Amino acid sequence: MSPPPFFVMGKIKRTTGGSVFTGRLPEGCRKCLRGEKLVLFVTGVCKDNCYYCPVGFSRRGKDRAFANERRVVHVDDLMLEAKRMKATGAGITGGDPLLKVGRTVRFVRALKRKFGKKFHIHLYTSGTAATRGKLKRLYEAGVDEIRFHRNLKAVKMATKFRWEVGGEIPAMPGKLNTIKKFLKGLEAAGATFCNINELEFSEGNMTAFLK
Ligand code: SF4
């Protein structure tokens, strides 16, 4: 049975964390709200240059992985962090995980092997480096949900697989029309949800935002 659509104007509800939403929350968000998601930063490398990028200078452009704040040199570091926080899932981010797809696939497989199929994994990407082959590898490794913040073509490619596909973008001031256009594009491409993040102001994007 297909899930109910996200893009419906329904009652506005509030999460325990104070966010608002309509429709239903993606599974990745539900687990995150309960503090059950490990943040897996796969690499600081990214081909995009978004002015709103919140990645800090200590990680930006550097090909290093972290599980929460723990440096991951070996997959055991990742397992240790997941066990310590009693994670029931992970959110994979960067940088762009699609630029290190072999490493990402290795991590996803290891997590699923250790914690079981129900260990929920969602992944963030701009989509710039997406190819059908990379998406297929991620899907087959066990990624449950994928979120794009650009590149509607990549969104369309991703909807060919049976995982949850959505968008995630920052609440950029003065960009309401751009956001609306992206939402419409997402819906047309077959995505089922979009998160609009509270604007994250960090050392990495401070200069651009002040401008
Ligand atoms: S795609 Fe993500 S990591 Fe890359 S520059 Fe944009 S916000 Fe930063």
Coordinates of N, CA and C and ligand atoms in Angstrom, one line a residue:
M1 N 0.8 -1.2 0.0 CA 0.0 0.0 0.0 C 0.9 1.2 0.0
S2 N 0.6 2.2 -0.9 CA 1.5 3.4 -0.9 C 1.1 4.3 0.2
P3 N 2.1 5.0 0.8 CA 1.9 5.9 1.9 C 1.1 7.1 1.5
P4 N 0.4 7.8 2.4 CA -0.3 9.0 2.0 C 0.6 10.1 1.6
P5 N 0.2 11.0 0.7 CA 1.1 12.0 0.2 C 1.5 13.0 1.2
F6 N 2.7 13.6 1.1 CA 3.1 14.6 2.0 C 2.6 16.0 1.6
F7 N 2.5 16.1 0.2 CA 2.3 17.4 -0.3 C 0.8 17.7 -0.3
V8 N 0.2 17.7 0.9 CA -1.2 18.0 1.0 C -1.3 19.1 2.1
M9 N -2.1 20.1 1.8 CA -2.3 21.1 2.9 C -3.3 20.5 3.9
G10 N -2.8 20.1 5.0 CA -3.7 19.6 6.0 C -3.5 20.4 7.3
K11 N -3.9 19.9 8.4 CA -3.8 20.5 9.7 C -2.3 20.7 10.0
I12 N -1.9 21.9 10.5 CA -0.5 22.1 10.9 C -0.3 21.5 12.3
K13 N 0.7 20.6 12.3 CA 0.9 20.0 13.6 C 2.3 20.4 14.1
R14 N 2.6 20.2 15.4 CA 3.8 20.6 16.0 C 4.5 19.4 16.6
T15 N 5.9 19.4 16.4 CA 6.6 18.3 16.9 C 7.0 18.6 18.4
T16 N 7.6 17.6 19.1 CA 8.0 17.9 20.4 C 9.2 18.9 20.5
G17 N 9.9 18.9 19.3 CA 11.0 19.9 19.3 C 10.6 21.3 18.8
G18 N 9.3 21.5 18.6 CA 8.8 22.8 18.2 C 8.7 23.1 16.7
S19 N 9.1 22.1 15.9 CA 9.0 22.3 14.4 C 7.5 22.1 14.0
V20 N 7.1 22.6 12.9 CA 5.7 22.4 12.4 C 5.8 21.6 11.1
F21 N 4.7 20.9 10.9 CA 4.6 20.1 9.7 C 3.1 19.8 9.3
T22 N 3.0 19.4 8.1 CA 1.7 18.9 7.7 C 1.9 17.5 7.1
G23 N 0.8 16.8 6.9 CA 0.9 15.4 6.4 C 1.6 14.5 7.5
R24 N 2.5 13.7 7.0 CA 3.2 12.8 8.0 C 4.7 13.0 8.0
L25 N 5.3 12.8 9.1 CA 6.8 13.0 9.1 C 7.5 11.8 8.5
P26 N 8.5 12.0 7.8 CA 9.3 10.8 7.3 C 9.9 10.1 8.5
E27 N 10.1 8.8 8.3 CA 10.7 8.0 9.4 C 12.0 8.5 9.9
G28 N 12.8 9.0 9.0 CA 14.1 9.6 9.4 C 13.9 10.7 10.4
C29 N 12.9 11.5 10.2 CA 12.7 12.6 11.1 C 12.1 12.2 12.5
R30 N 11.2 11.1 12.4 CA 10.6 10.6 13.6 C 11.7 10.1 14.6
K31 N 12.6 9.3 14.0 CA 13.7 8.8 14.8 C 14.6 9.9 15.3
C32 N 14.9 10.9 14.5 CA 15.8 12.0 14.9 C 15.2 12.8 16.0
L33 N 13.9 13.0 16.0 CA 13.2 13.7 17.1 C 13.3 13.0 18.4
R34 N 13.4 11.6 18.3 CA 13.6 10.9 19.6 C 15.1 10.7 20.0
G35 N 15.9 11.4 19.2 CA 17.4 11.4 19.6 C 18.0 10.0 19.3
E36 N 17.4 9.2 18.3 CA 17.9 7.9 18.1 C 18.8 7.8 16.9
K37 N 19.1 8.9 16.2 CA 19.8 8.9 15.0 C 21.3 9.3 15.2
L38 N 22.2 8.4 14.7 CA 23.6 8.8 14.7 C 23.8 9.7 13.5
V39 N 24.6 10.7 13.7 CA 25.0 11.6 12.5 C 26.3 11.1 11.9
L40 N 26.2 10.5 10.7 CA 27.4 10.0 10.1 C 27.9 10.9 9.0
F41 N 28.9 11.6 9.3 CA 29.5 12.6 8.3 C 30.6 11.8 7.5
V42 N 30.2 11.5 6.3 CA 31.1 10.6 5.5 C 32.3 11.3 4.9
T43 N 32.2 12.5 4.5 CA 33.4 13.2 4.0 C 33.0 14.7 4.0
G44 N 34.1 15.6 4.1 CA 33.8 17.0 4.0 C 34.0 17.5 2.6
V45 N 34.2 16.6 1.7 CA 34.4 17.0 0.3 C 33.1 17.2 -0.4
C46 N 33.0 18.2 -1.2 CA 31.7 18.5 -1.9 C 32.0 19.3 -3.2
K47 N 31.3 19.1 -4.3 CA 31.6 19.8 -5.5 C 30.8 21.1 -5.6
D48 N 29.8 21.2 -4.7 CA 28.9 22.4 -4.8 C 29.5 23.5 -3.9
N49 N 29.0 24.6 -4.1 CA 29.6 25.7 -3.3 C 28.4 26.6 -2.8
C50 N 27.5 26.0 -2.1 CA 26.3 26.7 -1.7 C 26.7 27.8 -0.7
Y51 N 26.1 29.0 -0.9 CA 26.5 30.1 -0.1 C 26.0 29.9 1.4
Y52 N 25.0 29.1 1.5 CA 24.4 28.8 2.8 C 25.0 27.6 3.5
C53 N 26.1 27.1 2.9 CA 26.6 25.8 3.5 C 27.0 26.0 5.0
P54 N 26.5 25.2 5.9 CA 26.8 25.3 7.3 C 28.0 24.5 7.8
V55 N 28.6 23.8 6.9 CA 29.8 22.9 7.3 C 30.9 23.8 7.8
G56 N 31.4 23.5 9.0 CA 32.5 24.3 9.6 C 33.8 24.1 8.9
F57 N 34.7 25.1 9.2 CA 36.0 25.1 8.5 C 36.9 23.9 8.9
S58 N 36.7 23.3 10.1 CA 37.5 22.2 10.5 C 37.2 20.9 9.7
R59 N 36.0 20.9 9.1 CA 35.6 19.7 8.3 C 35.5 20.0 6.8
R60 N 35.2 21.2 6.4 CA 34.9 21.6 5.0 C 36.1 21.2 4.1
G61 N 35.8 20.5 3.0 CA 36.8 20.2 2.0 C 37.7 19.1 2.5
K62 N 37.6 18.6 3.7 CA 38.6 17.6 4.2 C 37.9 16.2 4.1
D63 N 38.7 15.3 3.5 CA 38.1 14.0 3.3 C 38.3 13.1 4.6
R64 N 37.5 13.5 5.6 CA 37.5 12.7 6.9 C 36.1 12.4 7.3
A65 N 36.0 11.3 8.0 CA 34.6 10.8 8.4 C 34.5 10.9 9.9
F66 N 33.2 11.2 10.3 CA 32.9 11.3 11.8 C 31.6 10.6 12.1
A67 N 31.5 10.0 13.2 CA 30.3 9.5 13.7 C 29.9 10.3 14.9
N68 N 28.9 11.2 14.8 CA 28.7 12.3 15.7 C 30.0 13.1 15.8
E69 N 30.6 13.2 17.0 CA 31.9 13.9 17.0 C 33.1 13.0 17.0
R70 N 32.9 11.7 16.9 CA 34.0 10.7 16.9 C 34.6 10.5 15.5
R71 N 35.9 10.7 15.4 CA 36.6 10.5 14.1 C 36.5 9.0 13.8
V72 N 36.1 8.7 12.5 CA 36.0 7.3 12.0 C 37.2 7.0 11.1
V73 N 38.1 6.2 11.6 CA 39.2 5.8 10.8 C 39.0 4.4 10.3
H74 N 38.3 3.6 11.2 CA 38.0 2.3 10.9 C 36.5 2.1 11.2
V75 N 35.9 1.1 10.5 CA 34.4 0.9 10.7 C 34.1 0.6 12.1
D76 N 35.0 0.1 12.9 CA 34.8 -0.2 14.3 C 34.5 1.1 15.1
D77 N 35.1 2.2 14.7 CA 34.8 3.5 15.4 C 33.3 3.9 15.2
L78 N 32.8 3.6 14.1 CA 31.4 3.9 13.8 C 30.5 3.0 14.6
M79 N 30.9 1.7 14.7 CA 30.1 0.7 15.5 C 30.1 1.1 17.0
L80 N 31.2 1.5 17.5 CA 31.3 1.9 18.9 C 30.4 3.1 19.2
E81 N 30.4 4.1 18.3 CA 29.6 5.3 18.6 C 28.1 4.9 18.5
A82 N 27.7 4.1 17.5 CA 26.3 3.7 17.3 C 25.9 2.9 18.6
K83 N 26.7 2.1 19.1 CA 26.4 1.3 20.3 C 26.2 2.2 21.5
R84 N 27.2 3.1 21.7 CA 27.2 3.9 22.9 C 26.0 4.8 22.9
M85 N 25.5 5.3 21.8 CA 24.3 6.2 21.9 C 23.0 5.4 21.7
K86 N 23.1 4.1 21.6 CA 22.0 3.2 21.4 C 21.2 3.6 20.2
A87 N 21.9 3.9 19.1 CA 21.2 4.4 17.9 C 20.3 3.3 17.3
T88 N 19.2 3.8 16.7 CA 18.3 2.9 16.0 C 18.3 3.3 14.5
G89 N 19.2 4.2 14.2 CA 19.3 4.6 12.8 C 20.4 5.6 12.6
A90 N 20.7 6.0 11.4 CA 21.7 7.0 11.1 C 21.3 7.9 10.0
G91 N 21.8 9.1 10.1 CA 21.6 10.1 9.0 C 22.9 10.4 8.4
I92 N 23.1 10.1 7.1 CA 24.4 10.2 6.4 C 24.5 11.5 5.7
T93 N 25.6 12.2 6.1 CA 25.7 13.6 5.5 C 27.1 13.9 5.2
G94 N 27.4 15.1 4.8 CA 28.8 15.6 4.5 C 28.8 17.1 4.4
G95 N 29.6 17.6 3.5 CA 30.1 17.2 2.2 C 29.0 16.4 1.4
D96 N 29.5 15.8 0.4 CA 28.6 15.0 -0.4 C 28.9 13.5 -0.4
P97 N 28.1 12.7 0.3 CA 28.4 11.3 0.4 C 28.5 10.6 -1.0
L98 N 27.8 11.2 -2.0 CA 27.9 10.6 -3.3 C 29.3 10.7 -4.0
L99 N 30.1 11.5 -3.4 CA 31.5 11.6 -4.0 C 32.4 10.5 -3.4
K100 N 31.9 9.9 -2.3 CA 32.6 8.8 -1.7 C 31.6 7.6 -1.5
V101 N 31.1 7.2 -2.6 CA 30.0 6.3 -2.6 C 30.5 4.9 -2.1
G102 N 31.7 4.5 -2.4 CA 32.2 3.2 -2.0 C 32.3 3.2 -0.5
R103 N 32.8 4.2 0.1 CA 32.9 4.3 1.6 C 31.5 4.3 2.2
T104 N 30.6 5.1 1.6 CA 29.2 5.2 2.1 C 28.5 3.8 2.1
V105 N 28.7 3.1 1.0 CA 28.1 1.8 0.9 C 28.7 0.8 1.9
R106 N 30.0 0.9 2.1 CA 30.6 0.1 3.2 C 30.0 0.3 4.5
F107 N 29.9 1.6 4.9 CA 29.3 2.0 6.2 C 27.8 1.5 6.3
V108 N 27.1 1.7 5.3 CA 25.7 1.3 5.3 C 25.6 -0.2 5.5
R109 N 26.3 -0.9 4.7 CA 26.3 -2.4 4.9 C 26.7 -2.9 6.3
A110 N 27.7 -2.2 6.8 CA 28.2 -2.6 8.1 C 27.1 -2.4 9.2
L111 N 26.5 -1.2 9.1 CA 25.4 -0.9 10.1 C 24.3 -1.8 10.0
K112 N 23.8 -2.1 8.8 CA 22.7 -3.0 8.6 C 23.0 -4.4 9.1
R113 N 24.3 -4.8 8.8 CA 24.7 -6.2 9.2 C 24.7 -6.3 10.7
K114 N 25.2 -5.2 11.4 CA 25.3 -5.3 12.8 C 24.0 -5.1 13.5
F115 N 23.2 -4.1 13.1 CA 22.0 -3.7 13.8 C 20.7 -4.2 13.2
G116 N 20.8 -4.8 12.1 CA 19.6 -5.4 11.4 C 19.0 -4.5 10.4
K117 N 18.1 -5.0 9.7 CA 17.4 -4.3 8.5 C 16.6 -3.1 9.0
K118 N 16.1 -3.2 10.2 CA 15.2 -2.1 10.7 C 16.0 -0.9 11.1
F119 N 17.3 -1.0 11.2 CA 18.2 0.2 11.5 C 18.0 1.2 10.3
H120 N 17.3 2.3 10.6 CA 16.9 3.2 9.5 C 18.0 4.1 9.1
I121 N 18.2 4.1 7.8 CA 19.3 5.0 7.3 C 18.8 6.0 6.2
H122 N 19.0 7.3 6.5 CA 18.6 8.3 5.5 C 19.9 9.0 5.1
L123 N 19.9 9.6 3.9 CA 21.1 10.2 3.4 C 20.8 11.5 2.7
Y124 N 21.7 12.5 3.0 CA 21.5 13.8 2.4 C 22.5 14.0 1.2
T125 N 22.1 14.6 0.2 CA 23.0 14.9 -0.9 C 22.5 16.1 -1.7
S126 N 23.4 16.8 -2.4 CA 22.9 17.9 -3.3 C 22.3 17.2 -4.5
G127 N 22.8 16.0 -4.9 CA 22.4 15.4 -6.1 C 23.3 15.7 -7.3
T128 N 24.2 16.6 -7.1 CA 25.1 17.0 -8.3 C 25.9 15.8 -8.8
A129 N 26.3 15.0 -7.9 CA 27.2 13.9 -8.4 C 26.4 12.6 -8.6
A130 N 25.0 12.7 -8.6 CA 24.2 11.5 -8.7 C 24.3 10.9 -10.1
T131 N 24.4 9.6 -10.1 CA 24.2 8.8 -11.4 C 23.3 7.6 -11.0
R132 N 22.7 7.1 -12.0 CA 21.8 5.9 -11.7 C 22.6 4.8 -11.0
G133 N 23.8 4.6 -11.5 CA 24.6 3.5 -10.9 C 24.9 3.8 -9.4
K134 N 25.2 5.0 -9.0 CA 25.5 5.3 -7.6 C 24.3 5.1 -6.8
L135 N 23.2 5.6 -7.3 CA 21.9 5.5 -6.5 C 21.5 4.1 -6.3
K136 N 21.7 3.3 -7.4 CA 21.4 1.8 -7.3 C 22.3 1.2 -6.2
R137 N 23.6 1.5 -6.2 CA 24.5 0.9 -5.2 C 24.0 1.3 -3.7
L138 N 23.6 2.5 -3.6 CA 23.1 3.0 -2.2 C 21.8 2.3 -1.8
Y139 N 20.9 2.2 -2.8 CA 19.7 1.5 -2.6 C 19.9 0.1 -2.2
E140 N 20.7 -0.6 -3.0 CA 21.0 -2.0 -2.7 C 21.7 -2.3 -1.4
A141 N 22.5 -1.3 -1.0 CA 23.2 -1.4 0.3 C 22.2 -1.4 1.4
G142 N 21.1 -0.7 1.2 CA 20.1 -0.6 2.3 C 19.7 0.8 2.7
V143 N 20.1 1.8 2.0 CA 19.6 3.2 2.4 C 18.1 3.2 2.2
D144 N 17.4 3.7 3.3 CA 15.9 3.7 3.3 C 15.3 4.9 2.8
E145 N 16.1 6.0 2.9 CA 15.5 7.3 2.5 C 16.6 8.3 2.0
I146 N 16.3 9.0 1.0 CA 17.3 9.9 0.4 C 16.7 11.3 0.3
R147 N 17.5 12.3 0.6 CA 17.0 13.7 0.6 C 17.9 14.6 -0.2
F148 N 17.3 15.3 -1.2 CA 18.1 16.2 -2.1 C 17.9 17.6 -1.7
H149 N 18.9 18.5 -1.9 CA 18.6 19.9 -1.8 C 18.9 20.7 -3.1
R150 N 19.1 20.0 -4.2 CA 19.2 20.6 -5.5 C 18.9 19.5 -6.5
N151 N 19.0 19.8 -7.7 CA 19.1 18.8 -8.8 C 17.8 17.9 -8.9
L152 N 16.8 18.5 -9.5 CA 15.6 17.8 -9.6 C 15.7 16.5 -10.6
K153 N 16.7 16.6 -11.5 CA 16.9 15.5 -12.3 C 17.3 14.2 -11.5
A154 N 18.2 14.5 -10.5 CA 18.6 13.4 -9.6 C 17.5 12.9 -8.8
V155 N 16.6 13.8 -8.4 CA 15.4 13.4 -7.6 C 14.6 12.4 -8.5
K156 N 14.4 12.8 -9.7 CA 13.6 11.9 -10.6 C 14.3 10.5 -10.8
M157 N 15.6 10.6 -10.9 CA 16.3 9.3 -11.0 C 16.1 8.4 -9.8
A158 N 16.1 9.1 -8.6 CA 16.0 8.3 -7.4 C 14.6 7.7 -7.2
T159 N 13.6 8.4 -7.7 CA 12.3 7.8 -7.5 C 12.0 6.5 -8.3
K160 N 13.0 6.1 -9.1 CA 12.9 4.8 -9.7 C 13.1 3.6 -8.8
F161 N 13.6 3.9 -7.6 CA 13.9 2.9 -6.6 C 12.8 3.0 -5.5
R162 N 12.7 1.9 -4.7 CA 11.6 1.8 -3.7 C 12.0 2.3 -2.3
W163 N 12.6 3.4 -2.3 CA 13.0 4.1 -1.0 C 12.2 5.4 -0.9
E164 N 12.3 6.0 0.2 CA 11.5 7.3 0.4 C 12.4 8.4 -0.2
V165 N 11.9 9.3 -1.1 CA 12.6 10.3 -1.7 C 12.0 11.7 -1.3
G166 N 12.9 12.6 -0.9 CA 12.4 13.9 -0.5 C 13.4 15.0 -0.7
G167 N 13.1 16.2 -0.2 CA 14.0 17.3 -0.3 C 14.3 17.8 1.0
E168 N 15.3 18.6 1.1 CA 15.7 19.3 2.4 C 16.4 20.5 2.0
I169 N 15.9 21.6 2.4 CA 16.5 22.9 2.0 C 16.5 23.9 3.2
P170 N 17.4 24.8 3.2 CA 17.3 25.8 4.3 C 16.3 26.9 4.0
A171 N 15.8 27.5 5.1 CA 14.8 28.6 4.9 C 15.5 29.9 4.6
M172 N 15.8 30.0 3.3 CA 16.7 31.1 2.8 C 15.9 32.4 2.8
P173 N 16.3 33.4 3.5 CA 15.5 34.7 3.6 C 15.5 35.3 2.1
G174 N 14.3 35.8 1.8 CA 14.1 36.4 0.5 C 14.0 35.5 -0.7
K175 N 13.9 34.2 -0.4 CA 14.0 33.2 -1.5 C 12.7 32.4 -1.6
L176 N 11.6 33.0 -1.2 CA 10.3 32.3 -1.1 C 9.9 31.7 -2.5
N177 N 10.1 32.5 -3.5 CA 9.7 32.0 -4.9 C 10.6 30.8 -5.3
T178 N 11.9 30.9 -5.0 CA 12.8 29.8 -5.3 C 12.4 28.5 -4.5
I179 N 12.0 28.7 -3.3 CA 11.6 27.6 -2.5 C 10.3 26.9 -3.1
K180 N 9.4 27.8 -3.4 CA 8.1 27.3 -4.0 C 8.4 26.5 -5.3
K181 N 9.3 27.1 -6.1 CA 9.6 26.4 -7.4 C 10.2 25.1 -7.1
F182 N 11.1 25.0 -6.1 CA 11.7 23.7 -5.8 C 10.7 22.7 -5.3
L183 N 9.8 23.2 -4.5 CA 8.7 22.3 -3.9 C 7.9 21.7 -5.1
K184 N 7.5 22.6 -6.0 CA 6.7 22.1 -7.1 C 7.5 21.1 -8.0
G185 N 8.8 21.4 -8.2 CA 9.6 20.5 -9.0 C 9.8 19.2 -8.3
L186 N 9.9 19.2 -7.0 CA 10.0 17.9 -6.2 C 8.8 17.1 -6.4
E187 N 7.6 17.7 -6.3 CA 6.4 17.0 -6.4 C 6.2 16.4 -7.8
A188 N 6.6 17.2 -8.8 CA 6.5 16.7 -10.2 C 7.4 15.6 -10.4
A189 N 8.6 15.6 -9.7 CA 9.6 14.5 -9.9 C 9.2 13.3 -9.2
G190 N 8.2 13.3 -8.3 CA 7.8 12.1 -7.6 C 8.2 12.0 -6.2
A191 N 8.9 13.1 -5.7 CA 9.3 13.0 -4.3 C 8.1 13.1 -3.4
T192 N 8.2 12.7 -2.1 CA 7.0 12.7 -1.3 C 7.1 13.6 0.0
F193 N 8.2 14.3 0.2 CA 8.2 15.2 1.3 C 9.3 16.2 1.1
C194 N 9.3 17.3 1.8 CA 10.4 18.3 1.9 C 10.5 18.9 3.3
N195 N 11.7 19.0 3.8 CA 11.9 19.7 5.0 C 12.5 21.0 4.7
I196 N 12.0 22.0 5.4 CA 12.6 23.4 5.2 C 13.2 23.7 6.6
N197 N 14.5 23.7 6.6 CA 15.3 23.8 7.8 C 15.3 25.2 8.3
E198 N 15.3 25.3 9.6 CA 15.6 26.6 10.3 C 17.0 27.0 9.8
L199 N 17.2 28.3 9.5 CA 18.4 28.7 8.9 C 19.6 28.5 9.9
E200 N 20.6 27.8 9.4 CA 21.7 27.5 10.3 C 22.9 28.5 10.0
F201 N 23.1 29.3 11.0 CA 24.1 30.3 10.9 C 25.4 29.8 11.5
S202 N 26.5 29.7 10.7 CA 27.7 29.1 11.3 C 28.9 29.9 10.9
E203 N 30.1 29.5 11.4 CA 31.3 30.2 10.9 C 31.5 30.0 9.4
G204 N 31.0 28.9 8.9 CA 31.2 28.6 7.5 C 30.3 29.5 6.5
N205 N 29.2 30.0 7.0 CA 28.3 30.8 6.1 C 28.1 32.2 6.6
M206 N 28.8 32.5 7.7 CA 28.5 33.8 8.3 C 28.8 35.0 7.4
T207 N 29.9 35.0 6.7 CA 30.3 36.1 5.8 C 29.2 36.3 4.7
A208 N 28.8 35.1 4.1 CA 27.9 35.2 3.0 C 26.5 35.8 3.5
F209 N 26.1 35.3 4.7 CA 24.8 35.8 5.3 C 24.9 37.2 5.7
L210 N 26.0 37.7 6.2 CA 26.1 39.1 6.6 C 26.0 40.0 5.4
K211 N 26.6 39.5 4.3 CA 26.5 40.3 3.0 C 25.1 40.5 2.6
Ligands
SF4_1 S1 25.9 20.6 -1.1 FE1 25.8 20.6 1.1 S2 27.9 20.3 1.8 FE2 27.9 20.9 -0.4 S3 28.3 23.1 -0.4 FE3 26.0 22.7 -0.5 S4 25.3 22.8 1.7 FE4 27.6 22.5 1.7

